[in-house]
Short mmCIF file of C-alpha atoms (C1' of nucleotides) in Angstrom, two decimals:
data_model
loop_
_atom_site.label_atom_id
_atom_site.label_comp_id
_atom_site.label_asym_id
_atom_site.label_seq_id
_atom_site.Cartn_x
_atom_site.Cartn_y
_atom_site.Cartn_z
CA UNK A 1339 -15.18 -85.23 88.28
CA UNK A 1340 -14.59 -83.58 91.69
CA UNK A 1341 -10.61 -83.33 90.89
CA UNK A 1342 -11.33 -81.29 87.48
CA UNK A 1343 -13.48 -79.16 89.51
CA UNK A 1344 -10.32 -78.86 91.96
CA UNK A 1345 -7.89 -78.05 90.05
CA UNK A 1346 -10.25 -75.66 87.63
CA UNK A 1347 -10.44 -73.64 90.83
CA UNK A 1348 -7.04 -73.84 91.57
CA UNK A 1349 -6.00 -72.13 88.76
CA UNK A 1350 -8.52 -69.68 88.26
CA UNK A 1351 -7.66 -68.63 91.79
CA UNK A 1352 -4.10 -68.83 90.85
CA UNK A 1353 -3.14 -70.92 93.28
CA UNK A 1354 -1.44 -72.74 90.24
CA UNK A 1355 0.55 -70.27 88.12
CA UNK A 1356 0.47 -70.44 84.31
CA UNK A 1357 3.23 -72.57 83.15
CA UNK A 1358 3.03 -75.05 85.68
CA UNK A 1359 3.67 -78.13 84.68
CA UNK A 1360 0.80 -80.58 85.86
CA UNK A 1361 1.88 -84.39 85.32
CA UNK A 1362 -0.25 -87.23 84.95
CA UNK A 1363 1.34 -89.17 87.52
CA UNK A 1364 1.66 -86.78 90.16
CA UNK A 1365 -2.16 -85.09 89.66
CA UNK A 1366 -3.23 -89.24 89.90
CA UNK A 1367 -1.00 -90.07 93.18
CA UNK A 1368 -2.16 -85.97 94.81
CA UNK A 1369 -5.76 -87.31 94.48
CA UNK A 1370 -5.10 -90.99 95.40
CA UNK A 1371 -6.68 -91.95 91.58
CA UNK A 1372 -5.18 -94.17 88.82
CA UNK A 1373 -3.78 -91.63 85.59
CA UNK A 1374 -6.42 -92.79 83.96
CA UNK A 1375 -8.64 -90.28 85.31
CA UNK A 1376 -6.30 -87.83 86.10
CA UNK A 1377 -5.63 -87.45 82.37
CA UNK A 1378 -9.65 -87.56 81.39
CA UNK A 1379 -9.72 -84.33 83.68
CA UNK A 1380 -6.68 -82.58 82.21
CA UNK A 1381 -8.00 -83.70 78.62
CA UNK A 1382 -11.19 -81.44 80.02
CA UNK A 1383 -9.14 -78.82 80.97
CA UNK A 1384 -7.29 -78.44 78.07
CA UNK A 1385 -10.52 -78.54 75.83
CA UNK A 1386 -11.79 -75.63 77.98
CA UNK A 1387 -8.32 -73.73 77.33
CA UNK A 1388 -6.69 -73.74 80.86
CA UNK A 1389 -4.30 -76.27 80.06
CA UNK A 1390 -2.49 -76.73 76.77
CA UNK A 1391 -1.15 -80.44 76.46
CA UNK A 1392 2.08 -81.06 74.03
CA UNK A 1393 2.38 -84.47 73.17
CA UNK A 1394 4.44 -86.88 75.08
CA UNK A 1395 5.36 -84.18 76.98
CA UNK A 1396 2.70 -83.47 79.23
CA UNK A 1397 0.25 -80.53 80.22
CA UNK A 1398 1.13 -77.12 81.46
CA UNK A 1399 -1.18 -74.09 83.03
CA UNK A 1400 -1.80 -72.22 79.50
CA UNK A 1401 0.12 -69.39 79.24
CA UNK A 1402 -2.33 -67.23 76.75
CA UNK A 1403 -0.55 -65.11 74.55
CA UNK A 1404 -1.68 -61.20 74.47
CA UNK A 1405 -3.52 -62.04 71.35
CA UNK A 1406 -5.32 -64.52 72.85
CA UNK A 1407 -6.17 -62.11 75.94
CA UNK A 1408 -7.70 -60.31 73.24
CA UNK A 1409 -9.83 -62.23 71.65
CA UNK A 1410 -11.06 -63.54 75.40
CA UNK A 1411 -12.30 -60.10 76.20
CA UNK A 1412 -13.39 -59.35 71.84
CA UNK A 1413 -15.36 -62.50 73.31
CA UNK A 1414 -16.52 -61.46 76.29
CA UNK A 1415 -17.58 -57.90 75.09
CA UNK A 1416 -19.82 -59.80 72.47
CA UNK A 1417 -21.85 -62.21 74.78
CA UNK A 1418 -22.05 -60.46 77.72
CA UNK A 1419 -24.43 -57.54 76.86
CA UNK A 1420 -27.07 -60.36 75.58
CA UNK A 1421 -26.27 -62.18 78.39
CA UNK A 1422 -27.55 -58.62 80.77
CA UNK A 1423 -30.35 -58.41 78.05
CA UNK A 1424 -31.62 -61.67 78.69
CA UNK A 1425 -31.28 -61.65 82.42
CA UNK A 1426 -33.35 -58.63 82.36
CA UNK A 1427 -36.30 -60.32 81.28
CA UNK A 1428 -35.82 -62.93 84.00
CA UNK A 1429 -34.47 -61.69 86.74
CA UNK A 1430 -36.44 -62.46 89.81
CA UNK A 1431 -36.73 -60.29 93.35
CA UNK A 1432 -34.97 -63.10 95.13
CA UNK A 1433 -32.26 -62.98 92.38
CA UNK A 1434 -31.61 -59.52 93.11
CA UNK A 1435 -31.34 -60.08 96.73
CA UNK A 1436 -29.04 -63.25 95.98
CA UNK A 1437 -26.78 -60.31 93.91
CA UNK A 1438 -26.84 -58.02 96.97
CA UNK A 1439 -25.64 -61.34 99.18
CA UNK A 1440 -22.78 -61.79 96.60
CA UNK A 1441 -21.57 -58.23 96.44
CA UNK A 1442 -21.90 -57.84 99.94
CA UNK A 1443 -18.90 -60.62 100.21
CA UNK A 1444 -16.95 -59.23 97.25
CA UNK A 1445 -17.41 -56.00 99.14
CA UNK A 1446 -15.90 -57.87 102.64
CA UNK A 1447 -12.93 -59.38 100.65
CA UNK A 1448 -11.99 -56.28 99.08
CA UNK A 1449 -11.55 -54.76 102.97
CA UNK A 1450 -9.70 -57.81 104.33
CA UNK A 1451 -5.69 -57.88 103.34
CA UNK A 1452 -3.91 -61.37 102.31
CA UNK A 1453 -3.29 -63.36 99.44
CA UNK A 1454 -6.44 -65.24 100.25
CA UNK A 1455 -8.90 -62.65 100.42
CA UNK A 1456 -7.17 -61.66 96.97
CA UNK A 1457 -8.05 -65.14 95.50
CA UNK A 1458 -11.72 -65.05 97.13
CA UNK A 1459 -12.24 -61.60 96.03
CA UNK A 1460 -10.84 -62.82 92.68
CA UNK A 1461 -13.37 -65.67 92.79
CA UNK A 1462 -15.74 -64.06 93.88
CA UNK A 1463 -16.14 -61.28 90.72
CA UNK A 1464 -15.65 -64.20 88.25
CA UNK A 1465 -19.11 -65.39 90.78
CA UNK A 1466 -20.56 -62.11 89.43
CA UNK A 1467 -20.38 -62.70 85.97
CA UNK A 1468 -21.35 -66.53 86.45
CA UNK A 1469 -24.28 -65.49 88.46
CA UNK A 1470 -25.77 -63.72 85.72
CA UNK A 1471 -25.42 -65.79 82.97
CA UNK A 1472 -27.06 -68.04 85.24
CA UNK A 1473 -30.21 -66.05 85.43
CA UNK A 1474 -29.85 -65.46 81.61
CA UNK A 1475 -31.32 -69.16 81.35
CA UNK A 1476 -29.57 -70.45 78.52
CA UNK A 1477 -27.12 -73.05 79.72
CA UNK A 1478 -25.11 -73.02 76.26
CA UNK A 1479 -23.63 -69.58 76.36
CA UNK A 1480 -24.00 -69.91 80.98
CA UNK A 1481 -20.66 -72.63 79.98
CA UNK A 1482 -19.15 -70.26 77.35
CA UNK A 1483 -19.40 -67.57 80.01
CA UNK A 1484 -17.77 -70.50 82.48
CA UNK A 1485 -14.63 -70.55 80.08
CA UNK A 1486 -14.24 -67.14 79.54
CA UNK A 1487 -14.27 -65.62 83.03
CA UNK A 1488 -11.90 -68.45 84.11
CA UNK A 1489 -9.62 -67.71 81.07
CA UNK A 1490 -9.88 -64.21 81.81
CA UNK A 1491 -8.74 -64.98 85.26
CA UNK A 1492 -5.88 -66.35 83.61
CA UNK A 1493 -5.35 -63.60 81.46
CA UNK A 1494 -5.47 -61.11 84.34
CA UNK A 1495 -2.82 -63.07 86.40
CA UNK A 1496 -0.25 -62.48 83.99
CA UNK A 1497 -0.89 -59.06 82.46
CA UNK A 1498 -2.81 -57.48 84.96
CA UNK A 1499 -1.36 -53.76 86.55
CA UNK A 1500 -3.04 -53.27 89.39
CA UNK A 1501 -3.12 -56.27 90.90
CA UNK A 1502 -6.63 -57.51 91.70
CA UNK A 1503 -8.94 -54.55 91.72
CA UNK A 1504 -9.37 -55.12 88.25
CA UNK A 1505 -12.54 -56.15 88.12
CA UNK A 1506 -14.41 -52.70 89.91
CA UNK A 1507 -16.52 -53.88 92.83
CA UNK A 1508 -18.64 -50.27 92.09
CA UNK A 1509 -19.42 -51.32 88.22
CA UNK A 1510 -21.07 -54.33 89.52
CA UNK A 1511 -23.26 -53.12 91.31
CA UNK A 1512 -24.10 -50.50 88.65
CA UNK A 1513 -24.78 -53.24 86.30
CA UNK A 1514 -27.26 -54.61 89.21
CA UNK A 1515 -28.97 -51.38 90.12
CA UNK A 1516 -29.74 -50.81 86.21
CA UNK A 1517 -31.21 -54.52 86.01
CA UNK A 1518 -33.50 -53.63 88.93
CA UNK A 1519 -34.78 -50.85 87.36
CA UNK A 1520 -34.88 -53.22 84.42
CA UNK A 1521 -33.14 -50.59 82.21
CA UNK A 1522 -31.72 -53.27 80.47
CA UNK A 1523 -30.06 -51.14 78.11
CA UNK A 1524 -28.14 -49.49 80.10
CA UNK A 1525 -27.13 -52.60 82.05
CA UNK A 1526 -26.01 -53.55 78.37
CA UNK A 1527 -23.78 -50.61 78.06
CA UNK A 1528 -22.46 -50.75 81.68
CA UNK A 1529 -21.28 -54.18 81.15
CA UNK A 1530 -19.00 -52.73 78.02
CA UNK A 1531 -17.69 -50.68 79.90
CA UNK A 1532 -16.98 -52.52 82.73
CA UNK A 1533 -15.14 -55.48 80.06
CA UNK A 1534 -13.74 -52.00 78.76
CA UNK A 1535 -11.94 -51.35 82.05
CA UNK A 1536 -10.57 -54.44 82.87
CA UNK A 1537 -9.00 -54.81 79.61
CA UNK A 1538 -7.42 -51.78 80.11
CA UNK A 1539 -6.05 -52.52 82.84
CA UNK A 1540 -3.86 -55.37 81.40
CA UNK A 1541 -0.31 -54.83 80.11
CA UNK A 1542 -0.85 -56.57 76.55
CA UNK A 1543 2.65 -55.42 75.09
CA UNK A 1544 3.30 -58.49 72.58
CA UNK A 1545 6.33 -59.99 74.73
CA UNK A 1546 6.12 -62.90 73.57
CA UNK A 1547 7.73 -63.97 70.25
CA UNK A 1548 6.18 -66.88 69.29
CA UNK A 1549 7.48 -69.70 72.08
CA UNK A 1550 10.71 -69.59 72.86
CA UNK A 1551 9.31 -67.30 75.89
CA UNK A 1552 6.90 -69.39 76.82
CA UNK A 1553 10.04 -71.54 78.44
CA UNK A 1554 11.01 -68.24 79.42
CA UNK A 1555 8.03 -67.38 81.49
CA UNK A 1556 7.60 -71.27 82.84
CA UNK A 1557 11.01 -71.09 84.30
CA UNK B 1144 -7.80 -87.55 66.98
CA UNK B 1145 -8.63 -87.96 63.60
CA UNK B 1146 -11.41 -91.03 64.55
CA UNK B 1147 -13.10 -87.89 66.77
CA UNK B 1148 -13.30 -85.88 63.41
CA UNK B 1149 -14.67 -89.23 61.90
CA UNK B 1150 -17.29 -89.08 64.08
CA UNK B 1151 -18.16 -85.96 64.25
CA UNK B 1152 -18.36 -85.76 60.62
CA UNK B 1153 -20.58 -88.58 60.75
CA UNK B 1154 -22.93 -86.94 63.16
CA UNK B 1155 -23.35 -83.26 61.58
CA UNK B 1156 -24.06 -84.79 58.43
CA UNK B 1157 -26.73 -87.76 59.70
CA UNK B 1158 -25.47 -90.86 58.88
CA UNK B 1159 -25.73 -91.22 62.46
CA UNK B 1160 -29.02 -90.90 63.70
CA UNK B 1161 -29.67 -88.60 66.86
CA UNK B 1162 -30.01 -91.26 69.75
CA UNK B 1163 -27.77 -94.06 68.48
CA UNK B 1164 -25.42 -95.61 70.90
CA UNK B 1165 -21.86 -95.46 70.44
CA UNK B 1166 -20.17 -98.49 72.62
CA UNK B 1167 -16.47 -97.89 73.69
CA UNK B 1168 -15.71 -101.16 71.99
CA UNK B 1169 -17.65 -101.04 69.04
CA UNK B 1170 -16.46 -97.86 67.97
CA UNK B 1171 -12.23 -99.41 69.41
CA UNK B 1172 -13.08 -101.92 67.12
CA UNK B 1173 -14.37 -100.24 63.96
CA UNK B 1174 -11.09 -98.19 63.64
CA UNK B 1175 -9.26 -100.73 64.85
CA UNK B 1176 -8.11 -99.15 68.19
CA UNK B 1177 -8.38 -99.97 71.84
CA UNK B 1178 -11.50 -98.49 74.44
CA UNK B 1179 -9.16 -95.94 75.80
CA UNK B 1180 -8.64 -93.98 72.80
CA UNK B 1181 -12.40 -94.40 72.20
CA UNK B 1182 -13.48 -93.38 75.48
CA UNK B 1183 -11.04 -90.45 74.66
CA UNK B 1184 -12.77 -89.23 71.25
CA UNK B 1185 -16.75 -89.81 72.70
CA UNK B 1186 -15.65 -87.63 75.94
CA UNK B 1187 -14.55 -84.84 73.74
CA UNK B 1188 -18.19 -85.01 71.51
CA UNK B 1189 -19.83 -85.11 74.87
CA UNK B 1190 -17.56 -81.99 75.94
CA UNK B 1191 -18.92 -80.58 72.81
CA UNK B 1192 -22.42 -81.42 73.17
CA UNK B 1193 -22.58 -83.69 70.23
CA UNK B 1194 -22.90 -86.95 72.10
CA UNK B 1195 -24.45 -87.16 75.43
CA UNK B 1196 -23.43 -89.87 78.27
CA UNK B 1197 -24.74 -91.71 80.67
CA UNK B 1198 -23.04 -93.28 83.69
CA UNK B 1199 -22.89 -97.36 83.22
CA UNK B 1200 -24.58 -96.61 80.32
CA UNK B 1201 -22.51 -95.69 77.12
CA UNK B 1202 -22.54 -92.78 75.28
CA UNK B 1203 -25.43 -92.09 72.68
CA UNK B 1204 -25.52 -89.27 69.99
CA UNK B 1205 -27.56 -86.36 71.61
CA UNK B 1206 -30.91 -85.87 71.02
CA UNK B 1207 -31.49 -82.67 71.82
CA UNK B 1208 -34.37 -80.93 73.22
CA UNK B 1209 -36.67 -78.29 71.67
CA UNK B 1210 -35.34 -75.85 74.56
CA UNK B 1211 -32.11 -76.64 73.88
CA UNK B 1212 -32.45 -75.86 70.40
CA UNK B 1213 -34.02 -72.74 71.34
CA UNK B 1214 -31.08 -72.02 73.29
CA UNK B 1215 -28.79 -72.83 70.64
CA UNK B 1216 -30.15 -70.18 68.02
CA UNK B 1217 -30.65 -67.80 70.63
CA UNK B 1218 -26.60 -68.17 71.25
CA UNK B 1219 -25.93 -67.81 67.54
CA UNK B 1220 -28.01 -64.95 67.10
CA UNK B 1221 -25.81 -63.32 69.96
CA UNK B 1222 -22.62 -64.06 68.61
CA UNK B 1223 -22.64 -64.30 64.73
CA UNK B 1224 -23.57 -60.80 64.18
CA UNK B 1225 -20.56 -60.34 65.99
CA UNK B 1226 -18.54 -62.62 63.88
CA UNK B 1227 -19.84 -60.66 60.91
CA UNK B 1228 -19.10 -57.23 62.39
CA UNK B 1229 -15.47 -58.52 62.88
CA UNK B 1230 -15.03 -59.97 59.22
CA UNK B 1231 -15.94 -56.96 57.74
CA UNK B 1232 -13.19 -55.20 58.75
CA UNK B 1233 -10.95 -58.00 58.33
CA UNK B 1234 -12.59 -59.92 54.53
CA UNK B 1235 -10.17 -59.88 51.72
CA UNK B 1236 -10.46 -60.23 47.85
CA UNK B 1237 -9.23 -63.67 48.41
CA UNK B 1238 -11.52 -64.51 50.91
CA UNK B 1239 -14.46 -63.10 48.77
CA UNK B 1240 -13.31 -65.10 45.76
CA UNK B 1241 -12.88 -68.42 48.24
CA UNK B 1242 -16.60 -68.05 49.41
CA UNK B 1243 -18.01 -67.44 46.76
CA UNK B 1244 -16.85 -71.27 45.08
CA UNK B 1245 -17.62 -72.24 48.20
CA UNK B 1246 -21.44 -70.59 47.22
CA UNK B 1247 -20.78 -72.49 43.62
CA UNK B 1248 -20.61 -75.72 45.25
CA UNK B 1249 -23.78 -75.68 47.54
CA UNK B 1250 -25.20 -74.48 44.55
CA UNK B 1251 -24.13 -77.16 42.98
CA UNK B 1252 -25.20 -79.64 45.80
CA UNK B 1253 -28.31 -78.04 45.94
CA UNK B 1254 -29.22 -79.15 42.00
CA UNK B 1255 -28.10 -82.35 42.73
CA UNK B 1256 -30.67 -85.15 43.88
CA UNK B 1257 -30.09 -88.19 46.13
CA UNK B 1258 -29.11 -88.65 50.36
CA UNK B 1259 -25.23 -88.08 49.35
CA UNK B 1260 -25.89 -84.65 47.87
CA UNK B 1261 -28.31 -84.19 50.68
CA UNK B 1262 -25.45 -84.40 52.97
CA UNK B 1263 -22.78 -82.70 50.97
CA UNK B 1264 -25.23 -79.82 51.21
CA UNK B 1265 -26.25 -79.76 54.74
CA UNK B 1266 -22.13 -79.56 54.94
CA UNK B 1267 -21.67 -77.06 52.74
CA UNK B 1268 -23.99 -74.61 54.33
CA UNK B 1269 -22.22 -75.01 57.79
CA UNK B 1270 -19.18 -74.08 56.74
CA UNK B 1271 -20.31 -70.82 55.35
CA UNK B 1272 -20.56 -70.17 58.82
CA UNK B 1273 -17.75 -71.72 59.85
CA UNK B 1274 -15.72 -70.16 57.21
CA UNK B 1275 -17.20 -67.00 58.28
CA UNK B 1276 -16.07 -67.26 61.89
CA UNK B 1277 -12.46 -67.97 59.92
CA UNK B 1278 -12.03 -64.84 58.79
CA UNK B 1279 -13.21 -62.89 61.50
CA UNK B 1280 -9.79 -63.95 63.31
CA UNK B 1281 -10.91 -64.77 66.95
CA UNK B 1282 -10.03 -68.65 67.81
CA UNK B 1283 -12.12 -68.87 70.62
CA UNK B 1284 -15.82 -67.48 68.81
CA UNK B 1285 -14.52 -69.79 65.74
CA UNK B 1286 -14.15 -72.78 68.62
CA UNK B 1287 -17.82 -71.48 70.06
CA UNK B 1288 -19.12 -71.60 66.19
CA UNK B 1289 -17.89 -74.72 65.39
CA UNK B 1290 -20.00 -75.95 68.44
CA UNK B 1291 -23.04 -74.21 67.21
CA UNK B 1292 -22.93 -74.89 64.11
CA UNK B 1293 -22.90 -78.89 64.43
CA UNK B 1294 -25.53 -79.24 67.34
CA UNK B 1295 -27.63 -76.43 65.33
CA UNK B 1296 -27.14 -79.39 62.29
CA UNK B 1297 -28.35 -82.06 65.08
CA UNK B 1298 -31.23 -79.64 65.41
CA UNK B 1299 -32.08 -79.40 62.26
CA UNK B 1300 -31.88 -83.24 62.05
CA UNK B 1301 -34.49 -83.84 64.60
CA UNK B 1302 -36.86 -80.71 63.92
CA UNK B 1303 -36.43 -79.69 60.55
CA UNK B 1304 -39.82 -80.18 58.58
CA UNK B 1305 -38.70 -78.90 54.90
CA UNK B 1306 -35.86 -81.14 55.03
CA UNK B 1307 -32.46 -79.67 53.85
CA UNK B 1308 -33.15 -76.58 51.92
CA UNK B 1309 -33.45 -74.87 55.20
CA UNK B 1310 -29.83 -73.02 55.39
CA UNK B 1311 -31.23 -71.06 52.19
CA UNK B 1312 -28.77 -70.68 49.76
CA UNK B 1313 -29.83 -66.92 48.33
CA UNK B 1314 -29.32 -65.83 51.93
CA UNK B 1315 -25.76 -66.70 52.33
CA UNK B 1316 -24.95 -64.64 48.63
CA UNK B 1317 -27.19 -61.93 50.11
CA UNK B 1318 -24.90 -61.58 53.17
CA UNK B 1319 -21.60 -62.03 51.34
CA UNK B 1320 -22.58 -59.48 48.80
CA UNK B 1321 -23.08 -56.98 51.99
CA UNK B 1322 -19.89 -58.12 52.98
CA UNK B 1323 -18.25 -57.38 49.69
CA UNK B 1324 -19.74 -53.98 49.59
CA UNK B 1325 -18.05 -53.14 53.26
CA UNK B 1326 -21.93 -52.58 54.42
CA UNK B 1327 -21.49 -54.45 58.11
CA UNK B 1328 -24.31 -53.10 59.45
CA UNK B 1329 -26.72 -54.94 56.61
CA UNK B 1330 -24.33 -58.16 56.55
CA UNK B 1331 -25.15 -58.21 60.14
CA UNK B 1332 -28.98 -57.95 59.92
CA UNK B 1333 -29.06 -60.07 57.33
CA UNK B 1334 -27.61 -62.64 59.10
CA UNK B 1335 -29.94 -62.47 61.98
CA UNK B 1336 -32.84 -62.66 59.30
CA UNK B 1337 -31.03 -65.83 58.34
CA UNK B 1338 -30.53 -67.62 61.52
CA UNK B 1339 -34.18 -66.52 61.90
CA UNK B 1340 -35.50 -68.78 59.14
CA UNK B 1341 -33.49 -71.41 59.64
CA UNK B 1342 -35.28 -71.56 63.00
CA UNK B 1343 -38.71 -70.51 61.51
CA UNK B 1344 -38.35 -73.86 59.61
CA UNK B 1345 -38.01 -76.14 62.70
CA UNK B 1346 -40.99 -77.40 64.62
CA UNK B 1347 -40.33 -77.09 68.04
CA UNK B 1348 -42.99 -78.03 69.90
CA UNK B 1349 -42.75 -80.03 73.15
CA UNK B 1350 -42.91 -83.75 71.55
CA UNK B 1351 -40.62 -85.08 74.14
CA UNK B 1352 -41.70 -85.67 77.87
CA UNK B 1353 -38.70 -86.94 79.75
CA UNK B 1354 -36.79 -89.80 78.39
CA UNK B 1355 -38.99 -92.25 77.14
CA UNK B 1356 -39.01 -90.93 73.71
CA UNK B 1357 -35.38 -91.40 73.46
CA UNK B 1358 -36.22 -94.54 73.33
CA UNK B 1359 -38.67 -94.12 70.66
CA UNK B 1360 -36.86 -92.08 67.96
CA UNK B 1361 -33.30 -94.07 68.66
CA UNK B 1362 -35.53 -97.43 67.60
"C1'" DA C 1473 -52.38 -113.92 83.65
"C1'" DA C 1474 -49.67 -110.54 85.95
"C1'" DC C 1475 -46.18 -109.22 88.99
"C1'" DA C 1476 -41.93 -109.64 91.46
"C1'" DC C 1477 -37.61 -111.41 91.95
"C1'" DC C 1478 -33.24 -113.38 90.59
"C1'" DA C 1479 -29.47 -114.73 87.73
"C1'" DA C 1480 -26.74 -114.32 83.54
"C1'" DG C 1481 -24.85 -111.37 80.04
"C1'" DA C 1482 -23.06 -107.16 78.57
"C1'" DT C 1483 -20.94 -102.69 79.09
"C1'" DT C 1484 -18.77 -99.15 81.44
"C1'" DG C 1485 -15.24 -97.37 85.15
"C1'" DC C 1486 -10.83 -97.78 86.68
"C1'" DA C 1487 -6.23 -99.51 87.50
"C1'" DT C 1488 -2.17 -101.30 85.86
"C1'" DA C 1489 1.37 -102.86 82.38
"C1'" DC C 1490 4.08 -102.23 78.46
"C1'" DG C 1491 6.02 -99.70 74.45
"C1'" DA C 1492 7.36 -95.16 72.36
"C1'" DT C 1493 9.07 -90.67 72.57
"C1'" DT C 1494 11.30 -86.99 74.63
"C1'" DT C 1495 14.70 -84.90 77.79
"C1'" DG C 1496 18.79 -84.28 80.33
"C1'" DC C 1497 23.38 -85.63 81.25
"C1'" DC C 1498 27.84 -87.25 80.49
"C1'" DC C 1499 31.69 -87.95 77.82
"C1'" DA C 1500 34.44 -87.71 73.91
"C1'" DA C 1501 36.18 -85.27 69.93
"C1'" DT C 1502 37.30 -81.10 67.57
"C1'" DA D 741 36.02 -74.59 75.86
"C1'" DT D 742 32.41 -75.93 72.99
"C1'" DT D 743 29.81 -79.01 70.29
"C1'" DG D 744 28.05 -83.41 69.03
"C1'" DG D 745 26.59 -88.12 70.00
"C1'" DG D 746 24.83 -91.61 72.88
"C1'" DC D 747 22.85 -93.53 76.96
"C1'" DA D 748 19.64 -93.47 80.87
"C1'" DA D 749 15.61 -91.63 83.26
"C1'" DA D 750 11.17 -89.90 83.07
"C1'" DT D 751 6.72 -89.25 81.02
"C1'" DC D 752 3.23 -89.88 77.82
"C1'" DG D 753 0.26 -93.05 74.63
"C1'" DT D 754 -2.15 -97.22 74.33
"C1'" DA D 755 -3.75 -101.84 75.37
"C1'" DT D 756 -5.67 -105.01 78.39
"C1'" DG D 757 -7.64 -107.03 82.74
"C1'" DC D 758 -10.70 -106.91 86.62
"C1'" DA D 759 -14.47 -105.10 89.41
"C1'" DA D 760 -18.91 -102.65 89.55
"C1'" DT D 761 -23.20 -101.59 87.56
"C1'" DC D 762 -26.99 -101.92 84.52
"C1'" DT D 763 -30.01 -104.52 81.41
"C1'" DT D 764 -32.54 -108.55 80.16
"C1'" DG D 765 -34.53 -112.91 80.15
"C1'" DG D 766 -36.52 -116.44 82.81
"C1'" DT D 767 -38.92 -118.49 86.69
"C1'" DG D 768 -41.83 -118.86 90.55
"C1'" DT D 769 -45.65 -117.14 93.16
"C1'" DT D 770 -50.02 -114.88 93.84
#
DNA sequence: AACACCAAGATTGCATACGATTTGCCCAAT
DNA sequence: ATTGGGCAAATCGTATGCAATCTTGGTGTT
């Protein structure tokens, strides 16, 4: 299960670019494992949305269509206030401090220059997100949230403007200061707006047909 | 894929009891296909949360826990007001006119005695949600619904104490007639009434310790 | 009589083999 | 020159075989 885990984090860090095409034979021989269970953890992948599979032709690094980028963040808008509202109610003293740990690093990334302090720092405010719906407590919509935020890091790897910043460093820690004062309320409304901006920030002109670009885009 | 629908079917609608084991072979052989493409189908319902594995062991329809079901209506109070909020705006004559036969016929169900009405009507009622999440247009909340709505029917299966009549009927023409009228705001409350009952009607208390009453109800 | 241990049976986990489908290329015909 | 057909290579879909692990029944000892 380690080599979904792998390559789940490869392409949320976009490492692997949508499009890609990822074989059955060559994921198997990369991790020294028969296809057998290379193609369990790309049948895992694609049921989470982060690979699309087209029979007898293999599976690819999905490619979501504007619309779909939509409905991730309609999504995402939706959940993620009860997800704050919830946390609120649980959210421990050494939670907060384990917040203040992970901003601090998102914080360090977003000084350091390089394609990999980009992915960490990308990584890193997907963490965010995950983090809370991890003090939230309910493990059902904690793996929703788990597909979303690594769709959305999809998403924001082919439509996003301004490169990485996306995701504000600042709001975060908005979000956290109103859950301290457990104003959860306004943590609510912080988090809308914080989905709010990095939606806005993507490009979601409908340049796609319907999948003749898709080829286009794979090159 | 249709033998995972075949399944699943089965499940939401009881005829397989929560707990039952599902062998690799024995479901290969019952539609007459090999392990692999078994294995395939019972990973996706464990993916799904329908079917729950265990390593060496074989996979055995889940038998979920009263915090999990907690969990479960606690997710579907988050999101279907959501889905309702988005149908409003989206609901057409058609669509009122297709829900409301689909209203006839868990009527009709509902009159009806015996287990295979019993059944048809536990169905029925689901996909008022499902059909719900439809027309609100977003894929992945219809995906997340689907989910919901077939572990909330395991649920129901294992905690229910008035039997079927749980998913009230009245409640679903309530909502669609505030639908009809345009009035989102009381489509959505009504629907959190709704989910509220449905969970009012379960008895949730603590009845399993750790594992050994898996053993117990799966008999 | 109760407990512990061991062996046989069964079932899953994984790898490999074979058949089917698609793709890309080459060549011929218009 | 372009288009159409056909052949070969590659890749997926599925079946089956073998090894590893767990369960279960029996047997011997305390």
């Amino acid at each position: 299960m380690a080599i979904r885990e792998t390559l789940r984090n490869a392409i949320i860090d976009r490492r692997l670019a949508p499009g890609t095409k990822l074989s059955e034979s060559e994921v198997g021989s990369l991790f020294d494992v028969s296809r057998t269970v290379a193609r369990a953890a790309l049948q895992m992948l694609a049921f989470e949305g982060l690979v699309k599979t087209e029979r007898n032709r293999g599976a690819f690094v999905s490619n979501p269509s504007p619309e779909e980028a939509r409905q991730i963040f309609a999504s995402r808008r939706l959940i993620e206030p009860g997800i704050v509202a919830a946390a609120v109610e649980r959210i421990t003293p050494e939670d907060i401090a384990k917040f203040r740990r992970q901003l601090d690093e998102e914080q360090r990334y977003l000084n350091e220059r390089g394609p990999a302090a980009r992915r960490a720092e990308i990584k890193a405010s997907g963490d965010f997100h995950l983090m809370l719906a991890s003090v939230a407590g309910n493990v059902i919509l904690q793996r929703f949230m788990d597909e979303l935020v690594a769709r959305s890091s999809l998403v924001i790897a082919l439509y996003g403007r301004s490169g990485v910043s996306s995701c504000g460093h600042s709001e975060h820690t908005a979000v956290l200061d109103a859950l301290e004062k457990g104003d959860g309320e306004r943590a609510a409304k912080l988090m809308i707006h914080h989905i709010d901006h990095i939606e806005a920030d993507l490009d979601l002109q409908l340049k796609q047909g319907s999948g003749l670009k898709d080829a286009l885009s794979l090159a």
